[in-house]
Coordinates of N, CA and C in Angstrom, one line a residue:
X105 N 41.4 -57.7 -36.3 CA 40.6 -57.1 -35.0 C 40.6 -55.4 -35.3
X106 N 39.6 -54.8 -35.1 CA 39.1 -53.5 -35.3 C 39.8 -52.7 -33.8
X107 N 39.9 -51.3 -33.9 CA 40.3 -51.0 -32.5 C 39.1 -50.7 -31.7
X108 N 38.1 -50.7 -32.2 CA 36.8 -50.8 -31.3 C 36.6 -52.2 -30.7
X109 N 36.9 -53.4 -31.2 CA 36.7 -54.6 -30.7 C 37.9 -54.9 -29.7
X110 N 39.3 -54.2 -30.1 CA 40.4 -54.2 -29.0 C 40.0 -53.6 -27.7
X111 N 39.2 -52.5 -27.9 CA 39.2 -51.6 -26.9 C 38.1 -52.3 -26.0
X112 N 37.2 -53.1 -26.5 CA 36.2 -53.6 -25.9 C 36.5 -54.8 -24.8
X113 N 37.5 -55.6 -25.4 CA 38.0 -56.7 -24.7 C 39.5 -56.6 -24.0
X114 N 40.1 -55.3 -23.9 CA 41.0 -54.8 -23.3 C 40.7 -54.8 -21.8
X115 N 41.0 -55.9 -21.3 CA 40.5 -55.9 -19.5 C 41.4 -55.0 -18.9
X116 N 42.4 -55.0 -19.3 CA 43.4 -54.1 -18.5 C 42.9 -52.7 -18.4
X117 N 42.1 -52.1 -19.1 CA 41.7 -50.9 -19.5 C 40.5 -50.8 -18.2
X118 N 39.9 -51.8 -17.9 CA 38.6 -51.7 -16.9 C 39.1 -50.7 -15.7
X119 N 38.6 -49.8 -15.5 CA 38.7 -48.9 -14.1 C 37.7 -49.1 -13.2
X120 N 37.9 -49.4 -11.9 CA 37.3 -49.7 -10.9 C 37.3 -48.9 -9.8
X121 N 38.4 -48.5 -9.6 CA 38.5 -47.6 -8.2 C 38.3 -46.1 -8.4
X122 N 38.4 -45.6 -9.6 CA 38.2 -44.3 -9.5 C 36.6 -43.7 -10.0
X123 N 35.8 -44.7 -9.8 CA 34.6 -44.2 -10.1 C 33.8 -44.1 -8.6
X124 N 33.3 -42.8 -8.5 CA 32.4 -42.5 -7.2 C 31.3 -43.7 -6.9
X125 N 31.2 -44.2 -5.7 CA 30.3 -45.7 -5.4 C 28.5 -44.9 -5.8
X126 N 28.6 -43.4 -5.4 CA 27.2 -43.0 -5.3 C 26.8 -42.7 -6.8
X127 N 27.6 -42.6 -7.7 CA 27.3 -42.3 -9.1 C 27.2 -43.7 -9.9
X128 N 28.3 -44.7 -9.8 CA 28.2 -45.7 -10.7 C 26.9 -46.6 -10.4
X129 N 26.8 -46.9 -11.4 CA 25.5 -47.9 -11.8 C 25.7 -49.1 -11.8
X130 N 27.1 -49.7 -12.0 CA 27.5 -51.1 -11.7 C 28.4 -51.0 -10.7
X131 N 28.0 -51.6 -9.5 CA 29.0 -51.5 -8.3 C 30.3 -52.3 -8.6
X132 N 31.3 -51.8 -7.8 CA 32.7 -52.4 -7.7 C 33.2 -53.0 -6.7
X133 N 33.9 -53.9 -6.6 CA 34.7 -54.7 -5.4 C 34.8 -56.1 -5.7
X134 N 34.2 -56.7 -6.6 CA 34.2 -58.0 -6.9 C 34.9 -58.4 -8.2
X135 N 35.6 -59.5 -8.3 CA 36.2 -60.0 -9.5 C 34.8 -60.1 -10.3
X136 N 34.8 -59.9 -11.7 CA 33.9 -60.2 -12.4 C 34.4 -61.3 -13.4
X137 N 33.7 -62.8 -13.3 CA 34.6 -64.0 -13.9 C 34.3 -63.9 -15.4
X138 N 33.6 -62.9 -16.1 CA 33.1 -62.7 -17.4 C 34.5 -62.2 -18.1
X139 N 35.3 -61.2 -17.3 CA 36.3 -60.3 -18.0 C 37.5 -60.7 -17.2
X140 N 37.4 -61.3 -16.4 CA 38.7 -61.5 -15.4 C 39.8 -62.2 -16.2
X141 N 41.2 -61.9 -16.1 CA 42.2 -62.5 -16.7 C 42.4 -63.9 -16.3
X142 N 43.1 -64.8 -17.3 CA 43.4 -66.2 -16.6 C 44.2 -66.0 -15.4
X143 N 44.9 -65.1 -15.0 CA 45.9 -65.1 -13.6 C 44.9 -64.8 -12.8
X144 N 43.8 -63.6 -12.7 CA 43.1 -63.3 -11.9 C 42.1 -64.5 -11.7
X145 N 41.8 -65.1 -12.5 CA 40.9 -66.6 -12.1 C 41.6 -67.5 -11.5
X146 N 42.8 -67.6 -11.6 CA 43.4 -68.7 -11.1 C 43.7 -68.2 -9.5
X147 N 43.8 -67.1 -9.1 CA 44.1 -66.6 -7.7 C 42.8 -66.8 -6.9
X148 N 41.3 -67.2 -7.5 CA 40.3 -67.3 -6.9 C 40.0 -68.6 -6.4
X149 N 39.5 -68.8 -5.0 CA 39.1 -69.9 -4.2 C 38.7 -70.8 -5.3
X150 N 39.4 -72.2 -5.1 CA 39.2 -73.5 -5.7 C 39.1 -73.3 -7.4
X151 N 39.8 -72.5 -7.8 CA 40.2 -72.2 -9.2 C 41.4 -73.2 -9.6
X152 N 41.2 -74.4 -10.0 CA 42.2 -75.4 -10.6 C 42.6 -75.0 -12.1
X153 N 43.5 -75.1 -12.6 CA 43.9 -75.0 -14.1 C 42.8 -75.3 -14.9
X154 N 42.5 -76.6 -14.4 CA 41.4 -77.1 -15.6 C 39.8 -76.5 -15.3
X155 N 39.6 -76.1 -14.1 CA 38.4 -75.2 -14.0 C 38.4 -73.5 -14.5
X156 N 39.6 -73.2 -14.5 CA 40.1 -71.9 -15.3 C 40.0 -72.2 -17.0
X157 N 40.3 -73.2 -17.2 CA 40.4 -73.5 -18.7 C 38.8 -73.4 -19.3
X158 N 38.1 -74.5 -18.3 CA 36.6 -74.3 -18.9 C 35.9 -73.2 -18.4
X159 N 36.3 -72.3 -17.7 CA 35.3 -71.0 -17.3 C 35.6 -70.2 -18.6
X160 N 37.1 -70.0 -19.1 CA 37.4 -69.3 -20.3 C 36.6 -69.4 -21.4
X161 N 36.5 -70.9 -21.6 CA 35.8 -71.5 -22.9 C 34.3 -71.4 -22.6
X162 N 33.8 -71.2 -21.5 CA 32.3 -70.9 -21.2 C 31.6 -69.7 -21.3
X163 N 32.6 -68.6 -21.1 CA 32.0 -67.4 -20.9 C 31.9 -66.8 -22.3
X164 N 31.1 -65.6 -21.9 CA 30.3 -65.0 -21.0 C 29.1 -65.8 -20.4
X165 N 29.2 -65.8 -19.3 CA 28.0 -66.5 -18.7 C 26.9 -65.7 -18.4
X166 N 25.6 -66.0 -18.4 CA 24.6 -64.9 -18.7 C 24.1 -64.2 -17.3
X167 N 24.5 -64.7 -16.1 CA 24.1 -64.2 -14.9 C 24.5 -65.2 -13.9
X168 N 24.0 -65.0 -12.4 CA 24.6 -65.7 -11.4 C 24.2 -67.1 -11.5
X169 N 23.0 -67.3 -12.0 CA 22.5 -68.9 -11.9 C 23.4 -69.2 -12.5
X170 N 23.8 -69.0 -14.0 CA 24.4 -69.5 -14.9 C 25.8 -70.0 -14.6
X171 N 26.5 -68.8 -13.8 CA 27.7 -69.0 -13.1 C 27.7 -70.4 -12.1
X172 N 26.5 -70.3 -11.1 CA 26.3 -71.2 -10.2 C 26.5 -72.7 -10.7
X173 N 25.6 -72.8 -11.9 CA 25.4 -74.0 -12.4 C 26.8 -74.5 -12.9
X174 N 27.4 -73.4 -13.5 CA 28.9 -74.1 -14.3 C 29.7 -74.5 -13.0
X175 N 29.7 -73.9 -12.1 CA 30.8 -74.2 -11.0 C 30.2 -75.5 -10.4
X176 N 28.9 -75.6 -10.4 CA 28.5 -77.0 -9.8 C 29.0 -78.2 -10.8
X177 N 28.9 -77.4 -12.0 CA 29.4 -78.7 -13.2 C 30.9 -79.3 -12.9
X178 N 31.6 -78.2 -12.3 CA 32.9 -78.4 -12.1 C 33.3 -79.1 -10.8
X179 N 32.0 -79.6 -10.5 CA 32.4 -80.5 -8.9 C 32.5 -79.5 -7.9
X180 N 32.6 -78.2 -7.7 CA 32.4 -77.4 -6.4 C 31.4 -77.7 -5.8
X181 N 31.6 -77.8 -4.6 CA 30.3 -78.1 -3.4 C 29.7 -76.5 -3.3
X182 N 28.7 -76.7 -2.6 CA 28.0 -75.3 -2.2 C 28.9 -74.4 -1.4
X183 N 29.8 -75.0 -0.5 CA 30.4 -74.2 0.5 C 31.5 -73.7 -0.6
X184 N 32.1 -74.5 -1.3 CA 33.2 -73.8 -2.2 C 32.7 -72.8 -3.3
X185 N 31.6 -73.1 -3.8 CA 31.0 -71.9 -4.8 C 31.0 -70.6 -3.8
X186 N 30.3 -70.7 -2.5 CA 30.1 -69.9 -1.5 C 31.5 -68.7 -1.2
X187 N 32.5 -69.6 -1.2 CA 33.7 -69.0 -0.9 C 34.2 -68.2 -2.3
X188 N 33.9 -68.7 -3.5 CA 34.3 -68.3 -4.9 C 33.5 -66.8 -4.8
X189 N 32.3 -66.9 -4.3 CA 31.6 -65.7 -4.4 C 31.9 -64.7 -3.6
X190 N 32.3 -65.0 -2.6 CA 32.9 -63.8 -1.7 C 34.2 -63.2 -2.5
X191 N 34.6 -63.4 -3.4 CA 35.5 -63.0 -4.4 C 35.1 -62.5 -5.6
X192 N 34.2 -63.0 -6.3 CA 34.1 -62.9 -7.6 C 32.6 -63.3 -7.9
X193 N 31.9 -62.6 -8.8 CA 30.4 -63.1 -9.0 C 29.8 -62.3 -10.2
X194 N 29.0 -62.6 -10.9 CA 28.4 -62.1 -12.0 C 27.0 -61.0 -11.6
X195 N 27.3 -59.9 -11.8 CA 26.2 -58.9 -11.1 C 25.0 -59.1 -11.2
X196 N 24.2 -58.9 -10.1 CA 22.7 -59.0 -10.1 C 22.1 -57.6 -10.4
X197 N 21.2 -57.8 -11.6 CA 20.2 -56.6 -11.7 C 19.1 -56.4 -10.5
X198 N 19.4 -55.5 -9.9 CA 18.6 -55.0 -8.8 C 16.9 -55.2 -8.9
X199 N 16.7 -54.7 -10.2 CA 15.2 -54.4 -10.6 C 14.4 -55.7 -11.1
X200 N 15.5 -56.7 -11.7 CA 15.0 -58.1 -12.3 C 15.4 -59.2 -11.6
X201 N 16.5 -59.2 -10.7 CA 17.1 -60.5 -10.1 C 15.9 -61.2 -9.1
X202 N 15.9 -62.6 -9.4 CA 14.9 -63.3 -9.0 C 15.5 -63.8 -7.5
X203 N 14.7 -64.3 -6.6 CA 15.1 -64.9 -5.5 C 16.1 -65.7 -5.3
X204 N 16.2 -67.0 -6.3 CA 17.3 -68.0 -6.2 C 18.5 -67.0 -6.6
X205 N 18.4 -66.3 -7.7 CA 19.7 -65.5 -7.8 C 20.2 -64.5 -6.8
X206 N 19.3 -63.7 -6.0 CA 19.8 -63.1 -4.7 C 20.4 -63.7 -3.8
X207 N 19.8 -65.2 -3.7 CA 20.3 -65.9 -2.4 C 21.3 -66.5 -2.8
X208 N 22.1 -66.4 -3.8 CA 23.6 -67.0 -4.2 C 24.4 -65.7 -3.5
X209 N 24.0 -64.8 -3.4 CA 24.8 -63.6 -2.6 C 25.2 -64.4 -1.0
X210 N 26.4 -64.3 -0.7 CA 26.9 -64.7 0.6 C 26.2 -63.9 1.7
X211 N 25.4 -64.4 2.6 CA 24.9 -63.7 3.6 C 23.5 -63.2 3.3
X212 N 23.0 -63.2 2.2 CA 21.8 -62.2 1.6 C 20.8 -63.2 2.6
X213 N 20.4 -64.2 2.4 CA 19.4 -64.8 3.1 C 17.8 -64.3 2.3
X214 N 16.9 -65.0 2.9 CA 15.5 -64.9 2.4 C 15.0 -63.6 2.7
X215 N 15.4 -63.2 3.9 CA 14.8 -61.7 4.4 C 15.6 -60.8 3.5
X216 N 16.6 -60.5 3.3 CA 17.2 -59.7 2.2 C 16.9 -59.8 0.8
X217 N 16.5 -61.2 0.4 CA 16.0 -61.3 -0.9 C 14.4 -60.6 -1.1
X218 N 13.9 -60.5 0.1 CA 12.9 -60.0 0.3 C 12.7 -58.5 0.2
X219 N 13.5 -57.9 0.6 CA 13.9 -56.6 0.8 C 14.3 -55.9 -0.6
X220 N 15.4 -56.9 -1.0 CA 15.7 -56.3 -2.5 C 14.4 -56.2 -3.4
X221 N 13.6 -57.2 -3.3 CA 12.3 -57.1 -4.4 C 11.1 -56.0 -3.8
X222 N 11.2 -55.8 -2.4 CA 10.1 -54.9 -1.9 C 10.2 -53.7 -2.7
X223 N 11.4 -52.9 -2.3 CA 11.8 -51.6 -2.8 C 12.0 -51.5 -4.3
X224 N 11.6 -52.5 -5.1 CA 11.6 -52.2 -6.6 C 10.5 -51.4 -7.1
X225 N 10.8 -50.1 -8.1 CA 11.9 -50.2 -8.8 C 13.1 -49.3 -8.3
X226 N 14.3 -50.0 -8.1 CA 15.4 -49.1 -7.7 C 15.8 -48.0 -8.9
X227 N 16.4 -47.0 -8.3 CA 16.6 -46.0 -9.1 C 18.1 -45.6 -9.1
X228 N 18.7 -45.6 -8.1 CA 19.8 -45.2 -7.6 C 20.5 -45.8 -6.6
X229 N 21.5 -45.9 -6.5 CA 22.6 -46.6 -5.4 C 22.2 -45.9 -3.9
X230 N 21.9 -44.6 -3.9 CA 21.5 -43.7 -2.9 C 20.2 -44.1 -2.3
X231 N 19.5 -44.6 -3.3 CA 18.1 -45.2 -2.7 C 18.5 -46.5 -2.0
X232 N 19.5 -47.3 -2.6 CA 19.8 -48.5 -2.0 C 20.3 -48.5 -0.7
X233 N 21.0 -47.6 -0.5 CA 21.7 -47.2 0.7 C 21.1 -46.8 1.8
X234 N 19.9 -46.0 1.5 CA 18.8 -45.4 2.5 C 18.2 -46.6 2.8
X235 N 17.4 -47.6 2.0 CA 16.5 -48.5 2.3 C 17.2 -49.7 2.8
X236 N 18.0 -50.1 2.2 CA 18.6 -51.3 3.0 C 19.5 -51.0 4.3
X237 N 19.9 -49.8 4.2 CA 20.4 -49.1 5.6 C 19.5 -49.6 6.8
X238 N 18.2 -49.5 6.6 CA 17.2 -49.8 7.6 C 17.4 -50.9 8.3
X239 N 18.1 -52.1 7.6 CA 18.1 -53.1 8.3 C 19.7 -53.6 8.5
X240 N 20.5 -53.0 8.1 CA 21.9 -53.5 8.1 C 22.6 -52.4 8.3
X241 N 23.9 -52.4 8.9 CA 24.8 -51.2 9.3 C 25.4 -51.2 7.8
X242 N 26.3 -49.8 7.8 CA 26.8 -49.2 6.4 C 27.8 -50.4 5.6
X243 N 28.6 -51.0 6.5 CA 29.5 -52.1 5.9 C 28.8 -53.2 5.1
X244 N 27.8 -53.5 5.8 CA 26.9 -54.3 5.0 C 26.1 -54.1 3.9
X245 N 25.7 -52.9 4.1 CA 25.1 -52.4 2.8 C 26.0 -52.2 1.9
X246 N 27.2 -51.7 2.0 CA 28.1 -51.7 0.8 C 28.6 -53.1 0.4
X247 N 28.7 -54.1 1.2 CA 29.2 -55.5 0.9 C 28.1 -56.0 0.0
X248 N 26.6 -55.8 0.3 CA 25.9 -56.5 -0.3 C 25.6 -55.5 -2.1
X249 N 26.0 -54.4 -1.8 CA 25.7 -53.4 -3.0 C 26.7 -53.9 -4.3
X250 N 27.9 -54.5 -3.8 CA 29.1 -54.7 -4.7 C 28.6 -56.0 -5.5
X251 N 27.4 -56.6 -5.3 CA 27.0 -57.9 -5.9 C 26.0 -57.3 -7.0
X252 N 25.9 -55.9 -7.3 CA 24.5 -55.6 -7.9 C 24.7 -54.6 -9.1
X253 N 23.8 -54.2 -9.8 CA 23.9 -53.2 -11.0 C 22.5 -52.7 -11.3
X254 N 22.6 -51.4 -11.7 CA 21.2 -50.9 -12.1 C 21.5 -50.5 -13.6
X255 N 20.8 -51.2 -14.5 CA 21.1 -50.7 -15.8 C 21.2 -49.2 -16.1
X256 N 22.1 -48.9 -17.2 CA 22.4 -47.5 -17.3 C 21.6 -47.2 -18.7
X257 N 21.1 -46.0 -18.6 CA 20.6 -45.4 -19.7 C 21.5 -45.1 -20.6
X258 N 21.5 -45.7 -21.8 CA 22.3 -45.6 -23.1 C 22.4 -44.6 -23.6
X259 N 21.6 -43.7 -23.6 CA 21.5 -42.3 -24.2 C 21.9 -41.1 -23.3
X260 N 21.8 -41.4 -22.2 CA 22.3 -40.3 -21.1 C 23.3 -40.6 -19.9
X261 N 23.7 -42.1 -20.1 CA 24.9 -42.3 -19.0 C 26.2 -41.4 -19.3
X262 N 26.8 -40.8 -18.0 CA 28.2 -40.7 -18.6 C 29.4 -41.8 -18.9
X263 N 30.3 -40.9 -19.4 CA 31.6 -41.9 -19.6 C 32.0 -42.7 -18.4
X264 N 32.1 -41.9 -17.2 CA 32.2 -42.6 -15.9 C 31.4 -43.7 -15.6
X265 N 30.2 -43.6 -15.9 CA 29.3 -44.6 -15.6 C 29.4 -45.6 -16.3
X266 N 29.4 -45.4 -17.6 CA 29.6 -46.3 -18.4 C 30.8 -47.3 -18.4
X267 N 31.8 -46.8 -17.9 CA 33.2 -47.5 -17.7 C 32.8 -48.3 -16.5
X268 N 32.0 -48.4 -15.6 CA 31.5 -49.1 -14.7 C 31.1 -50.7 -15.1
X269 N 30.7 -50.4 -16.3 CA 30.4 -52.0 -16.7 C 31.7 -52.8 -17.2
X270 N 31.7 -53.9 -16.5 CA 32.9 -54.7 -16.7 C 33.2 -55.0 -18.0
X271 N 34.5 -54.7 -18.4 CA 35.0 -54.8 -19.6 C 35.0 -53.5 -20.8
X272 N 34.5 -52.8 -20.1 CA 34.2 -51.6 -20.9 C 35.3 -50.6 -20.7
X273 N 36.2 -50.1 -21.7 CA 37.3 -49.1 -21.3 C 36.7 -47.8 -21.8
X274 N 37.6 -46.8 -21.5 CA 37.5 -45.4 -22.0 C 37.0 -45.3 -23.5
X275 N 37.9 -45.8 -24.3 CA 37.5 -45.8 -25.8 C 36.3 -46.3 -25.9
X276 N 35.7 -47.5 -25.4 CA 34.8 -48.3 -25.8 C 33.6 -46.9 -25.1
X277 N 33.4 -46.6 -24.1 CA 32.6 -45.6 -23.5 C 32.2 -44.4 -24.5
X278 N 33.5 -43.9 -25.1 CA 33.4 -42.9 -25.9 C 32.5 -43.5 -27.3
X279 N 32.7 -44.5 -27.7 CA 32.1 -45.1 -28.8 C 30.8 -45.1 -28.6
X280 N 30.5 -45.8 -27.3 CA 29.0 -45.7 -27.0 C 28.1 -44.3 -27.1
X281 N 29.0 -43.4 -26.6 CA 28.3 -42.3 -26.6 C 28.3 -41.5 -28.0
X282 N 29.5 -41.7 -28.9 CA 29.4 -41.6 -30.3 C 28.1 -42.0 -31.2
X283 N 27.7 -42.9 -30.6 CA 26.5 -43.9 -31.5 C 25.3 -43.3 -31.3
X284 N 25.0 -42.3 -30.3 CA 23.9 -41.6 -29.5 C 23.1 -40.8 -30.8
X285 N 21.8 -40.9 -30.9 CA 21.0 -41.6 -30.0 C 20.5 -43.1 -30.3
X286 N 20.7 -43.9 -29.3 CA 20.5 -45.4 -29.5 C 18.9 -45.3 -29.6
X287 N 18.3 -46.1 -30.5 CA 16.9 -46.1 -30.4 C 16.4 -47.7 -30.1
X288 N 17.1 -48.5 -30.1 CA 16.7 -50.1 -30.1 C 17.8 -51.1 -29.8
X289 N 17.4 -52.0 -29.3 CA 18.3 -53.2 -29.0 C 19.1 -53.7 -30.4
X290 N 17.9 -53.8 -31.6 CA 18.7 -54.2 -32.6 C 19.5 -53.3 -33.3
X291 N 19.7 -51.9 -33.1 CA 20.6 -51.1 -33.3 C 21.9 -51.5 -32.5
X292 N 21.7 -51.9 -31.2 CA 22.9 -51.9 -30.5 C 23.6 -53.2 -31.0
X293 N 23.0 -54.1 -31.2 CA 23.3 -55.5 -31.6 C 24.0 -55.2 -32.7
X294 N 23.7 -54.4 -34.1 CA 24.1 -54.4 -35.2 C 25.4 -53.5 -35.2
X295 N 25.4 -52.6 -34.0 CA 26.6 -51.6 -34.2 C 27.9 -52.5 -33.6
X296 N 27.4 -53.3 -32.5 CA 28.5 -53.9 -31.7 C 28.9 -55.1 -32.5
X297 N 27.7 -55.9 -33.0 CA 28.1 -57.3 -33.7 C 28.8 -57.2 -35.1
X298 N 29.5 -55.9 -35.6 CA 30.6 -55.7 -36.4 C 32.0 -56.2 -35.9
X299 N 32.0 -56.0 -34.6 CA 33.4 -56.0 -33.9 C 33.4 -57.2 -32.9
X300 N 32.4 -57.7 -32.5 CA 32.5 -58.5 -31.3 C 31.7 -59.8 -31.6
X301 N 31.6 -60.9 -30.9 CA 30.7 -62.0 -31.2 C 29.4 -61.6 -30.4
X302 N 28.6 -62.1 -30.8 CA 27.1 -61.9 -30.6 C 27.1 -62.1 -28.8
X303 N 27.4 -63.1 -28.5 CA 27.6 -63.4 -27.1 C 28.1 -62.3 -26.0
X304 N 29.0 -61.6 -26.8 CA 29.6 -60.6 -26.0 C 28.8 -59.2 -26.0
X305 N 28.1 -59.3 -27.1 CA 27.0 -58.0 -27.1 C 25.9 -58.3 -26.3
X306 N 25.4 -59.7 -26.2 CA 24.3 -60.0 -25.3 C 24.7 -59.8 -23.8
X307 N 26.2 -60.2 -23.5 CA 26.5 -59.6 -22.1 C 26.5 -58.0 -21.9
X308 N 27.0 -57.5 -22.8 CA 27.0 -55.9 -22.5 C 25.6 -55.6 -22.6
X309 N 24.7 -56.2 -23.2 CA 23.1 -55.5 -23.3 C 22.7 -55.5 -21.8
X310 N 22.9 -56.5 -21.1 CA 22.3 -56.7 -19.7 C 22.6 -55.5 -18.9
X311 N 23.4 -54.7 -19.2 CA 23.9 -53.5 -18.3 C 23.4 -52.4 -18.8
X312 N 22.7 -52.2 -19.9 CA 22.2 -51.0 -20.4 C 20.4 -51.2 -20.6
X313 N 19.9 -49.8 -20.7 CA 18.7 -49.8 -21.1 C 18.3 -48.9 -22.2
X314 N 17.4 -48.8 -23.0 CA 17.0 -47.6 -23.9 C 15.5 -47.3 -23.4
X315 N 15.4 -46.2 -22.3 CA 13.9 -46.0 -22.1 C 12.9 -45.7 -23.2

């Protein structure tokens, strides 16, 4: 295993608390089931040893619907899945998430799903704070925001912004910057595919964009 791949999967190096919310492009506050340790998963609601084992084998999950389908397949009821989502979730892309995906966010409801879609394209979390703040208080805005992300410009994102991507360490963020300029998804897949499995490359790609 190379140093690059070790950095990529070094979950202990993930930095959540030190990134200012205003500048982060992947919101923080929830456990990401795709990168959480076995111990972190076991501490979540309704995560039996068998479910944890199966989740580790199934990941990375492509998005919220894939997570929901997996948990339903493990015989978790809608109420149990809702309890899980209050602690852990696979982030929503604010600009592409479907109605069914948004409705998986606890307490979002059809009205908020409509608002998420109405204000597209979302460009910053400051914009999210302003627009969604018209309908709910600051605490609720912050709660909803933690379920979301805005794709990072792979060629201009800062190291701190790149480190908001679940599973990306400081060393990996530096590697991303060193490969600039990024020109295509194929280039990204080739560069990362040398060190990690294709499914992990695909997981990371959903968090970035090359304009």
